[in-house]
mmCIF file of C-alpha atoms in Angstrom:
data_model
loop_
_atom_site.group_PDB
_atom_site.id
_atom_site.type_symbol
_atom_site.label_atom_id
_atom_site.label_comp_id
_atom_site.label_asym_id
_atom_site.label_seq_id
_atom_site.Cartn_x
_atom_site.Cartn_y
_atom_site.Cartn_z
ATOM 1 C CA MET A 1 0.000 0.000 0.000
ATOM 2 C CA SER A 2 1.373 3.412 -0.908
ATOM 3 C CA ALA A 3 1.995 6.133 1.665
ATOM 4 C CA ASP A 4 -0.549 8.914 2.040
ATOM 5 C CA ARG A 5 0.362 12.538 1.321
ATOM 6 C CA GLY A 6 0.844 13.293 5.000
ATOM 7 C CA GLN A 7 3.325 10.468 5.345
ATOM 8 C CA LEU A 8 5.179 11.601 2.234
ATOM 9 C CA ALA A 9 5.413 15.162 3.612
ATOM 10 C CA TYR A 10 6.570 13.816 6.981
ATOM 11 C CA GLU A 11 9.233 11.602 5.439
ATOM 12 C CA ALA A 12 10.412 14.390 3.122
ATOM 13 C CA ARG A 13 10.746 16.739 6.110
ATOM 14 C CA TRP A 14 12.910 14.266 7.999
ATOM 15 C CA GLU A 15 14.830 12.913 5.001
ATOM 16 C CA GLY A 16 18.464 12.484 5.925
ATOM 17 C CA HIS A 17 17.680 12.413 9.649
ATOM 18 C CA LYS A 18 17.887 9.096 11.420
ATOM 19 C CA LEU A 19 14.819 9.523 13.698
ATOM 20 C CA GLY A 20 16.054 6.758 15.914
ATOM 21 C CA GLU A 21 17.076 3.269 14.972
ATOM 22 C CA ARG A 22 14.155 2.597 12.658
ATOM 23 C CA GLY A 23 14.100 5.706 10.436
ATOM 24 C CA ALA A 24 11.198 7.860 9.235
ATOM 25 C CA ALA A 25 8.644 5.238 8.142
ATOM 26 C CA PRO A 26 8.308 3.527 11.543
ATOM 27 C CA ALA A 27 8.366 6.939 13.242
ATOM 28 C CA TRP A 28 5.254 7.788 11.185
ATOM 29 C CA ASP A 29 3.515 4.780 12.720
ATOM 30 C CA ASP A 30 4.496 5.992 16.198
ATOM 31 C CA LEU A 31 2.896 9.428 15.676
ATOM 32 C CA GLY A 32 -0.618 8.313 16.453
ATOM 33 C CA GLU A 33 -3.735 9.427 14.610
ATOM 34 C CA GLU A 34 -3.577 13.043 15.811
ATOM 35 C CA GLY A 35 0.042 13.461 14.686
ATOM 36 C CA ARG A 36 -0.694 11.860 11.324
ATOM 37 C CA ALA A 37 -3.723 14.173 10.900
ATOM 38 C CA VAL A 38 -1.463 17.192 11.482
ATOM 39 C CA TRP A 39 0.945 16.036 8.769
ATOM 40 C CA ARG A 40 -1.952 15.367 6.390
ATOM 41 C CA ARG A 41 -3.127 18.974 6.883
ATOM 42 C CA ILE A 42 0.436 20.164 6.266
ATOM 43 C CA ALA A 43 0.544 18.143 3.035
ATOM 44 C CA GLU A 44 -2.808 19.623 1.936
ATOM 45 C CA LYS A 45 -1.581 23.153 2.687
ATOM 46 C CA LEU A 46 1.636 22.528 0.756
ATOM 47 C CA ALA A 47 -0.358 21.216 -2.197
ATOM 48 C CA ASP A 48 -2.684 24.252 -2.067
ATOM 49 C CA ASP A 49 0.303 26.628 -1.901
ATOM 50 C CA GLN A 50 2.013 24.874 -4.806
ATOM 51 C CA THR A 51 -1.184 24.998 -6.849
ATOM 52 C CA ALA A 52 -1.640 28.705 -6.084
ATOM 53 C CA ARG A 53 1.994 29.419 -6.982
ATOM 54 C CA PHE A 54 1.664 27.432 -10.220
ATOM 55 C CA LEU A 55 -1.533 29.296 -11.144
ATOM 56 C CA ALA A 56 0.074 32.658 -10.356
ATOM 57 C CA GLU A 57 3.104 31.807 -12.501
ATOM 58 C CA SER A 58 0.858 30.540 -15.268
ATOM 59 C CA ASP A 59 -1.257 33.716 -15.150
ATOM 60 C CA THR A 60 1.906 35.833 -15.260
ATOM 61 C CA ILE A 61 3.235 33.952 -18.282
ATOM 62 C CA GLU A 62 -0.101 34.332 -20.072
ATOM 63 C CA ARG A 63 -0.253 38.049 -19.209
ATOM 64 C CA GLU A 64 3.310 38.596 -20.437
ATOM 65 C CA GLU A 65 2.465 36.918 -23.732
ATOM 66 C CA ALA A 66 -0.712 39.013 -24.067
ATOM 67 C CA LEU A 67 1.353 42.165 -23.455
ATOM 68 C CA ARG A 68 3.923 41.097 -26.073
ATOM 69 C CA GLN A 69 1.145 40.561 -28.608
ATOM 70 C CA GLU A 70 -0.444 43.907 -27.753
ATOM 71 C CA ASN A 71 2.954 45.595 -28.108
ATOM 72 C CA ARG A 72 3.354 44.049 -31.572
ATOM 73 C CA ARG A 73 -0.124 45.277 -32.577
ATOM 74 C CA LEU A 74 0.642 48.759 -31.231
ATOM 75 C CA ARG A 75 3.845 48.923 -33.277
ATOM 76 C CA VAL A 76 2.001 47.923 -36.439
ATOM 77 C CA ALA A 77 -0.770 50.438 -35.682
ATOM 78 C CA LEU A 78 1.779 53.185 -35.036
ATOM 79 C CA HIS A 79 3.586 52.583 -38.323
ATOM 80 C CA ASP A 80 0.294 52.337 -40.210
ATOM 81 C CA ALA A 81 -0.909 55.607 -38.623
ATOM 82 C CA ILE A 82 2.322 57.412 -39.531
ATOM 83 C CA ARG A 83 1.707 56.572 -43.191
ATOM 84 C CA ARG A 84 -1.920 57.839 -43.166
ATOM 85 C CA PRO A 85 -3.175 61.393 -43.533
ATOM 86 C CA LEU A 86 -4.132 63.216 -40.322
ATOM 87 C CA GLY A 87 -7.557 62.112 -39.112
ATOM 88 C CA VAL A 88 -7.568 58.752 -40.905
ATOM 89 C CA THR A 89 -7.453 55.844 -38.470
ATOM 90 C CA PRO A 90 -5.914 52.703 -39.964
ATOM 91 C CA ASP A 91 -7.743 49.416 -39.374
ATOM 92 C CA SER A 92 -4.816 48.138 -37.316
ATOM 93 C CA ALA A 93 -5.264 51.052 -34.880
ATOM 94 C CA VAL A 94 -9.034 50.841 -34.363
ATOM 95 C CA GLU A 95 -8.750 48.763 -31.170
ATOM 96 C CA PHE A 96 -6.459 51.416 -29.660
ATOM 97 C CA TYR A 97 -8.389 54.484 -30.860
ATOM 98 C CA ASP A 98 -10.022 56.608 -28.144
ATOM 99 C CA GLN A 99 -12.214 59.459 -29.388
ATOM 100 C CA ARG A 100 -11.792 61.414 -26.135
ATOM 101 C CA GLN A 101 -8.008 61.390 -26.493
ATOM 102 C CA ALA A 102 -8.318 62.396 -30.133
ATOM 103 C CA ASP A 103 -10.557 65.333 -29.148
ATOM 104 C CA GLU A 104 -8.089 66.412 -26.438
ATOM 105 C CA ALA A 105 -5.217 66.255 -28.922
ATOM 106 C CA GLU A 106 -7.205 68.311 -31.427
ATOM 107 C CA ALA A 107 -7.986 70.905 -28.737
ATOM 108 C CA ARG A 108 -4.302 71.151 -27.824
ATOM 109 C CA ARG A 109 -3.370 71.471 -31.479
ATOM 110 C CA ALA A 110 -5.991 74.204 -32.045
ATOM 111 C CA GLY A 111 -4.888 76.034 -28.902
ATOM 112 C CA GLY A 112 -1.255 76.029 -29.937
ATOM 113 C CA GLY A 113 -0.312 73.587 -27.173
ATOM 114 C CA HIS A 114 2.150 70.784 -27.563
ATOM 115 C CA LEU A 115 1.110 67.185 -28.147
#
């Protein structure tokens, strides 16, 4: 029969330590049900923490890739916009176009302000 997660966590914690003449596995048997329950909760917490850390890393990797793709689209939109006459929004820039910002830029331009 294979060891439960609590026993695996217990044995991993004491790996390399003698724990008496018999080693870690018999020491697990000597813990009693309450001691084994504590180590099972520790193993569950470790698994939850590892899952949360994995999900956080995975989310970060996905977000970084999304930002890289957005950066590529912004570069294309910028170069397309540079080649267009003033006031013409290229298709590649539509997702980034904000009418309010365009109006503010026009007001600054009309008022002699800097962009």
